[in-house]
PDB file of C-alpha atoms in Angstrom:
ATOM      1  CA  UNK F   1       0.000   0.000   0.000  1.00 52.00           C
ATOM      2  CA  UNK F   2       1.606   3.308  -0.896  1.00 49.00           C
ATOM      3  CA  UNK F   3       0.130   6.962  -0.154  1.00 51.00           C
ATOM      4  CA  UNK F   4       1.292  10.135  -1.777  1.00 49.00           C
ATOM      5  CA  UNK F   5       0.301  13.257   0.727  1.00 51.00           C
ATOM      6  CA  UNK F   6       0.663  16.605  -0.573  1.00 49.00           C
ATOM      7  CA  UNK F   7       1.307  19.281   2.233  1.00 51.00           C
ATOM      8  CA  UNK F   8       0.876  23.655   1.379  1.00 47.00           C
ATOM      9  CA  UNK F   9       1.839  25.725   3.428  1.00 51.00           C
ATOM     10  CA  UNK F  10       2.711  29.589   3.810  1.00 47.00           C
ATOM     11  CA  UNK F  11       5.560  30.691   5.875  1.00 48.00           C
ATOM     12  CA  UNK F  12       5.397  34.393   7.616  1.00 50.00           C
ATOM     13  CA  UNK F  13       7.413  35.816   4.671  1.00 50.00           C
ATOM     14  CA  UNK F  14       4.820  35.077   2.180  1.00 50.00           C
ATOM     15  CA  UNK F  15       6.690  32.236   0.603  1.00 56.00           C
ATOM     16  CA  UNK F  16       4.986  29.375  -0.943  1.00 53.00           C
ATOM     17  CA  UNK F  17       5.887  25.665   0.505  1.00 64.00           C
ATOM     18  CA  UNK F  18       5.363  22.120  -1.095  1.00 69.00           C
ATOM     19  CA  UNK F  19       5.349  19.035   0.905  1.00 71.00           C
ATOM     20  CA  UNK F  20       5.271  15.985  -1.250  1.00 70.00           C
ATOM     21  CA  UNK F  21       5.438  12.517   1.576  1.00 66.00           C
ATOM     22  CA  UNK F  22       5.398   9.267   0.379  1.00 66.00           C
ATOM     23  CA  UNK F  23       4.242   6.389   2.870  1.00 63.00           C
ATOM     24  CA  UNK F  24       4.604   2.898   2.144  1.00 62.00           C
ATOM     25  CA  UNK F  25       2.977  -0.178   4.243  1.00 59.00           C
ATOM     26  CA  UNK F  26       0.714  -3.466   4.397  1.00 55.00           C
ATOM     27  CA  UNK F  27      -1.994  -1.896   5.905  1.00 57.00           C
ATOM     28  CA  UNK F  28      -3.204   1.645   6.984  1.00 63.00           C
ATOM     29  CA  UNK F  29      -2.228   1.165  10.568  1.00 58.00           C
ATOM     30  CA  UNK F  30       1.739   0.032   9.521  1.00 58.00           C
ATOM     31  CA  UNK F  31       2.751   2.941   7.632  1.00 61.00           C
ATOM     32  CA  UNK F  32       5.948   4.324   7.232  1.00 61.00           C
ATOM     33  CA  UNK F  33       7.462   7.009   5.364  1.00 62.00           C
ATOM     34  CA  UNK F  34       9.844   6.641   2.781  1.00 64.00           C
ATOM     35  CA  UNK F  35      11.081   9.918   1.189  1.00 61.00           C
ATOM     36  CA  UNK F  36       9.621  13.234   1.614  1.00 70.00           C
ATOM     37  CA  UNK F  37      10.054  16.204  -1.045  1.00 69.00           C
ATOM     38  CA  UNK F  38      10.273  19.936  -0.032  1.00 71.00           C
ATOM     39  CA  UNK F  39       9.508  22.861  -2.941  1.00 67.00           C
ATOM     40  CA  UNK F  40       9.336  26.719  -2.571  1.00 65.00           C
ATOM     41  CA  UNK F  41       9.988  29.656  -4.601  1.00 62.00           C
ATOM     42  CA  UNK F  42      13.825  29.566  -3.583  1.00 65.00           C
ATOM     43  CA  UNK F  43      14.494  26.001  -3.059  1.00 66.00           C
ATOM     44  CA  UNK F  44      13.952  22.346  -3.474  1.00 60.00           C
ATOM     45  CA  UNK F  45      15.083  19.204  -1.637  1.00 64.00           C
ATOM     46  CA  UNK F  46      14.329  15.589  -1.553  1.00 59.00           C
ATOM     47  CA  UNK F  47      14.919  13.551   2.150  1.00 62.00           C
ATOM     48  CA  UNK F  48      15.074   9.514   1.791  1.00 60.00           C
ATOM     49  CA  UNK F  49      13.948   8.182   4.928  1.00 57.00           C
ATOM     50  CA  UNK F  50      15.600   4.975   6.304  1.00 53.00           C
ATOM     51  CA  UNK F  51      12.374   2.952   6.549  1.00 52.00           C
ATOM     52  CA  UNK F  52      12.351   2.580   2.706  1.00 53.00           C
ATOM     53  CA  UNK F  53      14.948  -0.013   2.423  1.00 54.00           C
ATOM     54  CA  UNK F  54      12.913  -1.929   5.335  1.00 60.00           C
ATOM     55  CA  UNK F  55      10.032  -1.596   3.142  1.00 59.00           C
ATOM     56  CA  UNK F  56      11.976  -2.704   0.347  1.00 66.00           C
ATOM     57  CA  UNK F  57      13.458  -5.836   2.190  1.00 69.00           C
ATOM     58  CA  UNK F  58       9.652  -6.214   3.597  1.00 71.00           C
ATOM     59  CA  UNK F  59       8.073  -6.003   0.031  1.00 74.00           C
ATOM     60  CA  UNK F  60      10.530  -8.683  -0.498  1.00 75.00           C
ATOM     61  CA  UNK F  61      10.164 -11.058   1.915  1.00 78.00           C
ATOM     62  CA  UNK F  62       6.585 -11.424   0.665  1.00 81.00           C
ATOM     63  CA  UNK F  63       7.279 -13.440  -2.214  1.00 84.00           C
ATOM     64  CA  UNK F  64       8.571 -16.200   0.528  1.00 88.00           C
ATOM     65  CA  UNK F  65       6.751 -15.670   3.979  1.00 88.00           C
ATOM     66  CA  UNK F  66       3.124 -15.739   4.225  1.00 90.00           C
ATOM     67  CA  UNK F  67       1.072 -12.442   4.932  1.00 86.00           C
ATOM     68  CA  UNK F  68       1.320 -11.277   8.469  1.00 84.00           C
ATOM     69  CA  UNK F  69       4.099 -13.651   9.575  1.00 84.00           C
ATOM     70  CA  UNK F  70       5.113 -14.557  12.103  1.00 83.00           C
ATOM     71  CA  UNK F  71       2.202 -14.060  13.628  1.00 88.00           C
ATOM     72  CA  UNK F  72       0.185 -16.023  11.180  1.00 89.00           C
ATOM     73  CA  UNK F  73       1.751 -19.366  11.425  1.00 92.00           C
ATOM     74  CA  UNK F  74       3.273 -21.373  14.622  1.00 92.00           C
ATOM     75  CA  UNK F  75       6.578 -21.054  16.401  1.00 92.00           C
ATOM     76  CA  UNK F  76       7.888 -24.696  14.953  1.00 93.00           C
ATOM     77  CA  UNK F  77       7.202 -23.348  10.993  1.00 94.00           C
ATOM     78  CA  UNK F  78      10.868 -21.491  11.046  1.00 93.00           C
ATOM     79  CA  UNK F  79      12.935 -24.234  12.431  1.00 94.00           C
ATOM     80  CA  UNK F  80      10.968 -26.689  10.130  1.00 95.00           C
ATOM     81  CA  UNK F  81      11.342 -24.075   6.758  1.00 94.00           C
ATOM     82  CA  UNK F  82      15.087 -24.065   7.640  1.00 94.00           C
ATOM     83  CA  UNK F  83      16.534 -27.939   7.965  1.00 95.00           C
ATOM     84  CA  UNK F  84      13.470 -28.735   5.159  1.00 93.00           C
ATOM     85  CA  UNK F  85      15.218 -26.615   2.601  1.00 93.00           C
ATOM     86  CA  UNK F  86      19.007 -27.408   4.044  1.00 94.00           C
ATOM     87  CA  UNK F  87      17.795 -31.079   3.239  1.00 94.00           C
ATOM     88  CA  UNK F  88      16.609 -30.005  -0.113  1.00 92.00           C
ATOM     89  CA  UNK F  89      19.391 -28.099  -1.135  1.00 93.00           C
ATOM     90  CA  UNK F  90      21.257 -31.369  -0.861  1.00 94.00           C
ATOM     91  CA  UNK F  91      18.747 -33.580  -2.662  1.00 93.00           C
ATOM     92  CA  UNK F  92      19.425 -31.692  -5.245  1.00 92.00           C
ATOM     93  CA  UNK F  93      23.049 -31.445  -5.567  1.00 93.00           C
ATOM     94  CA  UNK F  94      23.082 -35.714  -5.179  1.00 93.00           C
ATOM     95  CA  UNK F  95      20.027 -35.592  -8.134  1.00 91.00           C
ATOM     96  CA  UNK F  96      22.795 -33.830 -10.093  1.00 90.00           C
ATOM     97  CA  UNK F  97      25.006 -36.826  -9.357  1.00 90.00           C
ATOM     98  CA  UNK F  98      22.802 -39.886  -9.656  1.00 89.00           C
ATOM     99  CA  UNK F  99      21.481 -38.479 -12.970  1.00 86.00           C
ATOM    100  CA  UNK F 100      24.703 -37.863 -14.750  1.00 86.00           C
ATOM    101  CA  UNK F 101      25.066 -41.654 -14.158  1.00 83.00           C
ATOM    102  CA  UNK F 102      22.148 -42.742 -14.688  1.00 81.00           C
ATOM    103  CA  UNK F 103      22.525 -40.820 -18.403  1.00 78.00           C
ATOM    104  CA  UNK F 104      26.111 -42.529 -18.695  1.00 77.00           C
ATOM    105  CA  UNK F 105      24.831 -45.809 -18.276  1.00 72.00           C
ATOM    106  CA  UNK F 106      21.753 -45.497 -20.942  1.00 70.00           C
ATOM    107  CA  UNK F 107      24.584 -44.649 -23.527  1.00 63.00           C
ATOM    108  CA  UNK F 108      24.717 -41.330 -23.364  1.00 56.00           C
ATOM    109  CA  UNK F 109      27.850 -39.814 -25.445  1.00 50.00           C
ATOM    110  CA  UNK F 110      28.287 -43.215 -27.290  1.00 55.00           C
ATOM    111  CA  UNK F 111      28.207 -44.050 -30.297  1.00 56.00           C
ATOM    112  CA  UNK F 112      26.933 -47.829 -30.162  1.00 53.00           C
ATOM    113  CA  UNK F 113      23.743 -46.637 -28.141  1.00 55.00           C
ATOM    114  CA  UNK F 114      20.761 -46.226 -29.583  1.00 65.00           C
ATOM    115  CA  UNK F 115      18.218 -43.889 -29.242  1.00 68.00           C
ATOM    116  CA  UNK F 116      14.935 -46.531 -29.160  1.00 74.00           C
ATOM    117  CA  UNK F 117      16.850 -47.986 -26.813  1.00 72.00           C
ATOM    118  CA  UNK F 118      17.202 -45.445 -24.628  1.00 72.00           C
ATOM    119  CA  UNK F 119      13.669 -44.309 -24.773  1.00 79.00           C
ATOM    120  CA  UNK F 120      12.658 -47.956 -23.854  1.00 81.00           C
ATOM    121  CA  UNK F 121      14.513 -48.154 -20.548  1.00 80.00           C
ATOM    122  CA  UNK F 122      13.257 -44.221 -19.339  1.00 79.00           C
ATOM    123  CA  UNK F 123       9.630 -45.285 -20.581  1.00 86.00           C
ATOM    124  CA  UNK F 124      10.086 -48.859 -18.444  1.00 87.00           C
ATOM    125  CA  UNK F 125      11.851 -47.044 -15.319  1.00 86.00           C
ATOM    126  CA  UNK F 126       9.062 -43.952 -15.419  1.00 87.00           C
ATOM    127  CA  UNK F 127       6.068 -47.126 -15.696  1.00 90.00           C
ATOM    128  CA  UNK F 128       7.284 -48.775 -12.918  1.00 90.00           C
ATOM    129  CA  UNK F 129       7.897 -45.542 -10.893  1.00 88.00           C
ATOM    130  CA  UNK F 130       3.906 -44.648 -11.527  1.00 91.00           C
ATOM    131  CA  UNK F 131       2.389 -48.236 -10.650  1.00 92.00           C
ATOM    132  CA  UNK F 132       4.138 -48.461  -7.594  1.00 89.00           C
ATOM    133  CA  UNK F 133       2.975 -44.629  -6.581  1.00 88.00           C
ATOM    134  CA  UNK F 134      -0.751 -46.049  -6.840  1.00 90.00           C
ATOM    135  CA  UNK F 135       0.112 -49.210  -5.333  1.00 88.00           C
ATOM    136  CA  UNK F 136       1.586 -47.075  -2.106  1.00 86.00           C
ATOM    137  CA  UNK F 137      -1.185 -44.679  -2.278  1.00 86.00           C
ATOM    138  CA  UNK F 138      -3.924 -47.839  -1.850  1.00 85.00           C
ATOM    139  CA  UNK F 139      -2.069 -49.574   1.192  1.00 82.00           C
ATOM    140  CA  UNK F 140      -0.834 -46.643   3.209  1.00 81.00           C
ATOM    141  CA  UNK F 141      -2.660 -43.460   2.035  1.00 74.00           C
ATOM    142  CA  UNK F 142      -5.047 -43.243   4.849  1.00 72.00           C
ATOM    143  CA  UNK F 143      -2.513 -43.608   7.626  1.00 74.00           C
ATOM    144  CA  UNK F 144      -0.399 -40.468   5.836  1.00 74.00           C
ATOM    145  CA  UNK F 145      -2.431 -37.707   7.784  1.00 70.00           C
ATOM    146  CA  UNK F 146      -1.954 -39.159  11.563  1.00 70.00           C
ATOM    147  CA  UNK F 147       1.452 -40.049  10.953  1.00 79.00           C
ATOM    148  CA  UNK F 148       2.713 -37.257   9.076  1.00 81.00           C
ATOM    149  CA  UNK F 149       6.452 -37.194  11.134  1.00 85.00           C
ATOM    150  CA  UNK F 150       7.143 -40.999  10.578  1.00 87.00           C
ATOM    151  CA  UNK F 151       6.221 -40.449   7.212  1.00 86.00           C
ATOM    152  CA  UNK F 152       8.234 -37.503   6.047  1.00 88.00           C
ATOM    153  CA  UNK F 153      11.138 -39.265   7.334  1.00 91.00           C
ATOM    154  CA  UNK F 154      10.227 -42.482   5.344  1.00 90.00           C
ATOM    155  CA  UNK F 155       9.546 -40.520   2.198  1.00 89.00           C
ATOM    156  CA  UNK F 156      13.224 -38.732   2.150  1.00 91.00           C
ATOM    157  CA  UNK F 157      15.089 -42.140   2.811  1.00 93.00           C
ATOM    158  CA  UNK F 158      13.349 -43.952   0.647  1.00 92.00           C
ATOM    159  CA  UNK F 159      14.600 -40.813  -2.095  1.00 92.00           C
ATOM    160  CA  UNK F 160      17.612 -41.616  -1.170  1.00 94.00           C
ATOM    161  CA  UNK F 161      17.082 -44.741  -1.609  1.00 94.00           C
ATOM    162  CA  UNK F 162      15.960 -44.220  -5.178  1.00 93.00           C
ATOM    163  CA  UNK F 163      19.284 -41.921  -6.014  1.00 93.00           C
ATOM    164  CA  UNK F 164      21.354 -44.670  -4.725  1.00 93.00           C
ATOM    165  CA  UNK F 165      20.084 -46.590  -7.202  1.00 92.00           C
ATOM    166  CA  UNK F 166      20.913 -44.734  -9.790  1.00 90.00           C
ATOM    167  CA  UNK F 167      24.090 -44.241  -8.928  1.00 92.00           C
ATOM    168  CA  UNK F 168      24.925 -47.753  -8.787  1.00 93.00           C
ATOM    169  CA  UNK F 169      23.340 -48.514 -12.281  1.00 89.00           C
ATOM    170  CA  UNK F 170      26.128 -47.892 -14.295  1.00 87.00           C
ATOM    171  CA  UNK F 171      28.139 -50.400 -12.068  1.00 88.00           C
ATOM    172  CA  UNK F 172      26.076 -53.588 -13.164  1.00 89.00           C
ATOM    173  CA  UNK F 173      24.904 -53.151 -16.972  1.00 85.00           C
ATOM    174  CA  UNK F 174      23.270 -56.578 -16.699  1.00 87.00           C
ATOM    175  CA  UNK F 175      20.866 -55.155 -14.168  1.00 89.00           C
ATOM    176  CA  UNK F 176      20.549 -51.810 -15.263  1.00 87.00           C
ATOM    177  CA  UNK F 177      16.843 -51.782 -16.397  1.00 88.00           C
ATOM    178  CA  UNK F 178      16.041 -53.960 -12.941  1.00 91.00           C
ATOM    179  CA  UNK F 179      17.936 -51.743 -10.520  1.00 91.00           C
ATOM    180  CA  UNK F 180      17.243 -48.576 -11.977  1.00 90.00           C
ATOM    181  CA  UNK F 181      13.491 -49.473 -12.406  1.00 91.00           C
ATOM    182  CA  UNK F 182      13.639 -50.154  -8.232  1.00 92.00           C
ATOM    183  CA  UNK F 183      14.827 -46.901  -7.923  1.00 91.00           C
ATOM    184  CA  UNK F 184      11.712 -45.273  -9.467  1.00 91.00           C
ATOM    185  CA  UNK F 185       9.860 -47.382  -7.540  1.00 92.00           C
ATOM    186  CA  UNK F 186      11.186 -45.797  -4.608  1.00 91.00           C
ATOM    187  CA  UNK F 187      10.880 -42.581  -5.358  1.00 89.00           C
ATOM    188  CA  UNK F 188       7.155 -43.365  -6.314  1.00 89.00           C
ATOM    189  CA  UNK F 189       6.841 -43.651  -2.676  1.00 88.00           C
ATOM    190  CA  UNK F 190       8.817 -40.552  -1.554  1.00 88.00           C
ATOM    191  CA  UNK F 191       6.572 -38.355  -4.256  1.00 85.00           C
ATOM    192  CA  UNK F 192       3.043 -40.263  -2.510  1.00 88.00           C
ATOM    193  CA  UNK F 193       4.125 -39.550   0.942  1.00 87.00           C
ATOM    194  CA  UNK F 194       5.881 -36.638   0.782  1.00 85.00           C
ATOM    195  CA  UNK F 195       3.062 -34.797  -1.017  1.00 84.00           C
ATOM    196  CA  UNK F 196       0.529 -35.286   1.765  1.00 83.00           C
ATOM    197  CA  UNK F 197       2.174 -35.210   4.408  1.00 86.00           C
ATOM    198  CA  UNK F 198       3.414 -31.541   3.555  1.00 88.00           C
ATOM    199  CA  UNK F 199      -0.346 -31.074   3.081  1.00 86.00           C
ATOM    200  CA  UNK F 200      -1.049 -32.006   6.316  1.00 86.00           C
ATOM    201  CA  UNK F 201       1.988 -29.989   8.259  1.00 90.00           C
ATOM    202  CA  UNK F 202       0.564 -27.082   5.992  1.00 91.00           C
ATOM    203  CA  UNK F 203      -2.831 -27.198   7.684  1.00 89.00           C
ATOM    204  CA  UNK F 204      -0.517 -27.520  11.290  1.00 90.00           C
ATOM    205  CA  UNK F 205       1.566 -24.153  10.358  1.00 93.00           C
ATOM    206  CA  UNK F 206      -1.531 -22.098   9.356  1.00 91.00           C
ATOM    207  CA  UNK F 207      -3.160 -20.349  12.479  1.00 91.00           C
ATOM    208  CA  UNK F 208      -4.971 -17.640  10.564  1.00 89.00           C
ATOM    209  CA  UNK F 209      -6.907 -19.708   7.651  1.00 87.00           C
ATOM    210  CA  UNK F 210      -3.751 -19.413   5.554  1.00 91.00           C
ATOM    211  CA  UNK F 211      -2.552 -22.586   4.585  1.00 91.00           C
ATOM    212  CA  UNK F 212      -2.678 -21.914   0.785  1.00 92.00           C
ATOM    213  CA  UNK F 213      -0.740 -18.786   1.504  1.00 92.00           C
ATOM    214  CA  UNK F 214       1.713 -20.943   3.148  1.00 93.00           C
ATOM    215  CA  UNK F 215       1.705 -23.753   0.107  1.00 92.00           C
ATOM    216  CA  UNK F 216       2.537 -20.960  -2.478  1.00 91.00           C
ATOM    217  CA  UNK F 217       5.134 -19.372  -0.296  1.00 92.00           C
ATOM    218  CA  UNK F 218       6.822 -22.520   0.287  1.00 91.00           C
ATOM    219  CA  UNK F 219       6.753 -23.047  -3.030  1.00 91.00           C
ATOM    220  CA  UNK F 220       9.062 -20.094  -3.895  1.00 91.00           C
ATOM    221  CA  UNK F 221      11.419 -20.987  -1.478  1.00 92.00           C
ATOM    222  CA  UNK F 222      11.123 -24.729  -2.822  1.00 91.00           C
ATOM    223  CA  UNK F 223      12.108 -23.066  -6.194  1.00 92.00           C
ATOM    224  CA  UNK F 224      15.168 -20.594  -5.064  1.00 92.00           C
ATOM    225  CA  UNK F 225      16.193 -23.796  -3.062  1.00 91.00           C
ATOM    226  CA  UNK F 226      16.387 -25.972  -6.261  1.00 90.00           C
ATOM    227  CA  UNK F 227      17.933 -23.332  -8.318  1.00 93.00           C
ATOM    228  CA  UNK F 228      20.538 -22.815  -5.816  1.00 94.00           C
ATOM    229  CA  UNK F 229      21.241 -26.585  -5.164  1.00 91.00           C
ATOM    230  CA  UNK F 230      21.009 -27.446  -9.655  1.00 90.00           C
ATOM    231  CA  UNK F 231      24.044 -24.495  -9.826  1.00 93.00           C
ATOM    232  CA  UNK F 232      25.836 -26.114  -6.640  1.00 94.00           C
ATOM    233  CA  UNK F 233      25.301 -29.612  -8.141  1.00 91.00           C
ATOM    234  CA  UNK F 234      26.658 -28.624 -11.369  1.00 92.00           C
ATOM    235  CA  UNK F 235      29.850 -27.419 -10.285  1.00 93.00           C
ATOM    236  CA  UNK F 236      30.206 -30.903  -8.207  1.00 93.00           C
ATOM    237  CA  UNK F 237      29.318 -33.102 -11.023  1.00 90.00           C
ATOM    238  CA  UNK F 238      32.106 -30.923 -13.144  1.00 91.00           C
ATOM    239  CA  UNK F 239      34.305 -31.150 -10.524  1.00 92.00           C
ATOM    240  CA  UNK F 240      33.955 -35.186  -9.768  1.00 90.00           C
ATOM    241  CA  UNK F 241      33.476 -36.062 -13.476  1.00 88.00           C
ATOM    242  CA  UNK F 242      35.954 -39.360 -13.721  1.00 85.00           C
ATOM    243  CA  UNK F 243      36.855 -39.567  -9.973  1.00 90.00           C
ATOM    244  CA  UNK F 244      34.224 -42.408  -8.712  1.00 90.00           C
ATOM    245  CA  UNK F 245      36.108 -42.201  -5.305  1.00 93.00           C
ATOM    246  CA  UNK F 246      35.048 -38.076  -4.966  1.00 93.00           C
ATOM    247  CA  UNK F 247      31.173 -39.043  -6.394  1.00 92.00           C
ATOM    248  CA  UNK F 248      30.873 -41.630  -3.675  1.00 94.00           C
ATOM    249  CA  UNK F 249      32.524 -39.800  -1.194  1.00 95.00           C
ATOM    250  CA  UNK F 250      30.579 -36.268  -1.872  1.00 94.00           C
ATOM    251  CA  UNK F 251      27.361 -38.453  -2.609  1.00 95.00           C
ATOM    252  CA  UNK F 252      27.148 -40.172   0.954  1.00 95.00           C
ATOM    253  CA  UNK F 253      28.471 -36.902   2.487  1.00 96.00           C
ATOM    254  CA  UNK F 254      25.197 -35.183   1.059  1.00 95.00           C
ATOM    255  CA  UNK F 255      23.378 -38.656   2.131  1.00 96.00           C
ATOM    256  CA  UNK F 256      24.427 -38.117   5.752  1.00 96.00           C
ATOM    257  CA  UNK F 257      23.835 -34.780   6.048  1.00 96.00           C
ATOM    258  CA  UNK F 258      20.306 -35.410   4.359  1.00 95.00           C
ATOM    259  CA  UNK F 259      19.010 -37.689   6.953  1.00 95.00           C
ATOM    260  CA  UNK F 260      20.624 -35.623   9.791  1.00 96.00           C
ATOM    261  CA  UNK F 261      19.076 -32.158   8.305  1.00 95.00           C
ATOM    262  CA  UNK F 262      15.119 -34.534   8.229  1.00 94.00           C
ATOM    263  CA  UNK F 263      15.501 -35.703  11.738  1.00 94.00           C
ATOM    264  CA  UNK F 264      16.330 -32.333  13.131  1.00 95.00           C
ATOM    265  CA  UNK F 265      13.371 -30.739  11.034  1.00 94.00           C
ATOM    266  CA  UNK F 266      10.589 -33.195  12.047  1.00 93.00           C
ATOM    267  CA  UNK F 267      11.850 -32.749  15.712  1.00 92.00           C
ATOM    268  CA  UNK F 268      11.241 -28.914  15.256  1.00 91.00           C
ATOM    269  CA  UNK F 269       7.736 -30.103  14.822  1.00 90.00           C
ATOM    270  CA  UNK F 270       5.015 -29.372  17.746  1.00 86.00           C
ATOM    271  CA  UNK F 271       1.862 -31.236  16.260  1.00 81.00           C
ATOM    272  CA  UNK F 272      -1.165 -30.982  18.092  1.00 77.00           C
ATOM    273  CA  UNK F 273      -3.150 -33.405  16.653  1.00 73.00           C
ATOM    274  CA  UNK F 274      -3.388 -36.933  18.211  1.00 72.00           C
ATOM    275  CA  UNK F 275      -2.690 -40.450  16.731  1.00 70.00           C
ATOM    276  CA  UNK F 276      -2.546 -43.609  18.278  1.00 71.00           C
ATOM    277  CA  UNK F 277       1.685 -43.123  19.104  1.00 71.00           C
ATOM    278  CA  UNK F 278       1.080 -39.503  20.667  1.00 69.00           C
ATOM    279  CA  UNK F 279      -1.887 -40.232  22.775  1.00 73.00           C
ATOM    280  CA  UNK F 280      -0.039 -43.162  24.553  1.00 76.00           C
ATOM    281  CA  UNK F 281       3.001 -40.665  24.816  1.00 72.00           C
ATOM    282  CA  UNK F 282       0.324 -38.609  26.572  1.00 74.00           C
ATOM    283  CA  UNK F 283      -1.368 -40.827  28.941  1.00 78.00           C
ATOM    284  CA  UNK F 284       2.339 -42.652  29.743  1.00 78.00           C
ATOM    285  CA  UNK F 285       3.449 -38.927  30.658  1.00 72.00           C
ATOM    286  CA  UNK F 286      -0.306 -38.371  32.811  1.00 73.00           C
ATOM    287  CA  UNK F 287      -0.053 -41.070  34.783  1.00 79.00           C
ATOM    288  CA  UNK F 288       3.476 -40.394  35.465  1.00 76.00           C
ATOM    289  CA  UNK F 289       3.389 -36.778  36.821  1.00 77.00           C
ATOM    290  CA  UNK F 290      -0.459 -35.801  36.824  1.00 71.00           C
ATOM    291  CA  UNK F 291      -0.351 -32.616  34.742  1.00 68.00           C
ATOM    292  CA  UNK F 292      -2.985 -31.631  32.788  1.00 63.00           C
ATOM    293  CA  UNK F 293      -3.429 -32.003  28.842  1.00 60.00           C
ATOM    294  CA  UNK F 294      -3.157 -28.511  27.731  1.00 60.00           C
ATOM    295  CA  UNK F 295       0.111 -28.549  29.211  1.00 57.00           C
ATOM    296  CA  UNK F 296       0.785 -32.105  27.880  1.00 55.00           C
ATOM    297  CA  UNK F 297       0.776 -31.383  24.468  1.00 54.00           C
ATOM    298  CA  UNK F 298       4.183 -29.113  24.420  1.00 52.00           C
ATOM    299  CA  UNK F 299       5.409 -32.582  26.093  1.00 48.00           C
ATOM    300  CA  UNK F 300       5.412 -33.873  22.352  1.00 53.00           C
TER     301      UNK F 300
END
């Protein structure tokens, strides 16, 4: 919201003054100026005020925080935001890695591959990859919701699951189209479960009817995260191209720090919502001191 207020005014001289102010904000109540401009007869100046770069870094920050944060969403949804895209960051740098052998093993840069070929073995591996999504989706998608911790962590090691896979095609051409056709398999279940459990940790965050505000914002920092970790994993890939000992080693590096970066963001998490594991965690913790629920469920 910006406001332009013109000011007149007459000093005792006689001479004529223009105030130009220019007041930037979200709302009418959070207002601040930015610049103010100062005419007369004799002179004419122009005064930045200070606030406009924090309405400037403010205007910014809206692309990637929801609308009247932090107020708006809990106290666990910065923690969370920050391992979640540390973790992502290096999903992406390994996806660099697992690709560029999954491409060398399909033939690509030779000349005795062919491209039918090729095309057969990314159609069989991208099949696979979509039956076993609806097979996961029909055996565990009702149990997503109540368990949404358990199964965030599943979903990212079974990813990495699905990257190790890759990585080890190349290694046993005999078994490529099996092992790399696992892999997809894998990650079948890491898209399923990931998906809706992010849904339902959405719905957790939002305190002020805001959880599609919250999806889209997430979204953008979902997409400077991937940008930043496709540049990083570029220069690693360059830089271990023909050196299987630095792929492995920088590829279970990332791994490591993966799973270390999802445990430490699901134990940011302060759900309030019960399921079979929490309420016995609750009761367990009653009968053992006698305090009531409300304070209980900051126990979790």
């Amino acid at each position: 919201m910006e406001s332009v207020s013109p000011i007149i005014s007459s000093s005792s001289n006689k001479t004529l003054l223009l105030t130009l102010e220019e007041w930037n904000g979200s709302s009418p109540t959070k207002l601040s100026k930015t610049f103010t401009i100062k005419a007369s007869s004799s002179s004419f100046s122009i005064q930045r005020s200070g606030a406009r770069f924090t309405h400037v870094w403010r205007r910014f920050l809206q692309a990637f925080v929801p609308e009247g944060f932090p107020s708006s969403v809990t106290p666990d949804y910065v923690p969370f935001q920050i391992w979640d895209l540390l973790q992502g960051l290096s999903t992406y740098i390994r996806t660099m890695l697992s690709t560029q052998a999954l491409l060398s093993a399909i033939g690509v840069g030779e000349k005795s591959a062919t491209v039918i070929g090729a095309t057969f073995q990314w159609f069989l591996r991208d099949l696979t990859g979509m039956l076993g999504g609806i097979l996961f989706t029909f055996y565990q998608g009702s149990n997503l919701d109540s368990n949404a911790k358990m199964w965030r962590l599943v979903a990212d090691l079974m990813n990495d699951l699905g990257m190790l896979m890759d990585l080890i095609s190349p290694l046993f051409p005999s078994a490529f189209v099996f092992i790399v056709c696992l892999g997809s398999i894998s990650r079948s279940f890491t898209g399923v479960a990931s998906g809706a459990t992010r849904a339902a940790l959405t719905q957790h965050f939002a305190l002020q009817d805001n959880a599609a505000d919250i999806s889209a914002k997430e979204g953008s920092q979902e997409t400077v995260a991937t940008m930043i970790g496709m540049a990083l994993g570029m220069l690693v890939a360059r830089i271990t191209i023909g050196h299987p000992l630095a792929i492995w080693f920088s590829f279970l590096s990332l791994t490591l720090f993966h799973m270390y970066a999802n445990y430490r963001a699901v134990r940011c998490l302060a759900l309030n919502s019960l399921n079979p594991e929490r309420s016995s965690i609750l009761l367990q913790h009653f009968t053992e001191t006698g305090q009531d629920l409300d304070h209980l469920f900051s126990f979790l």
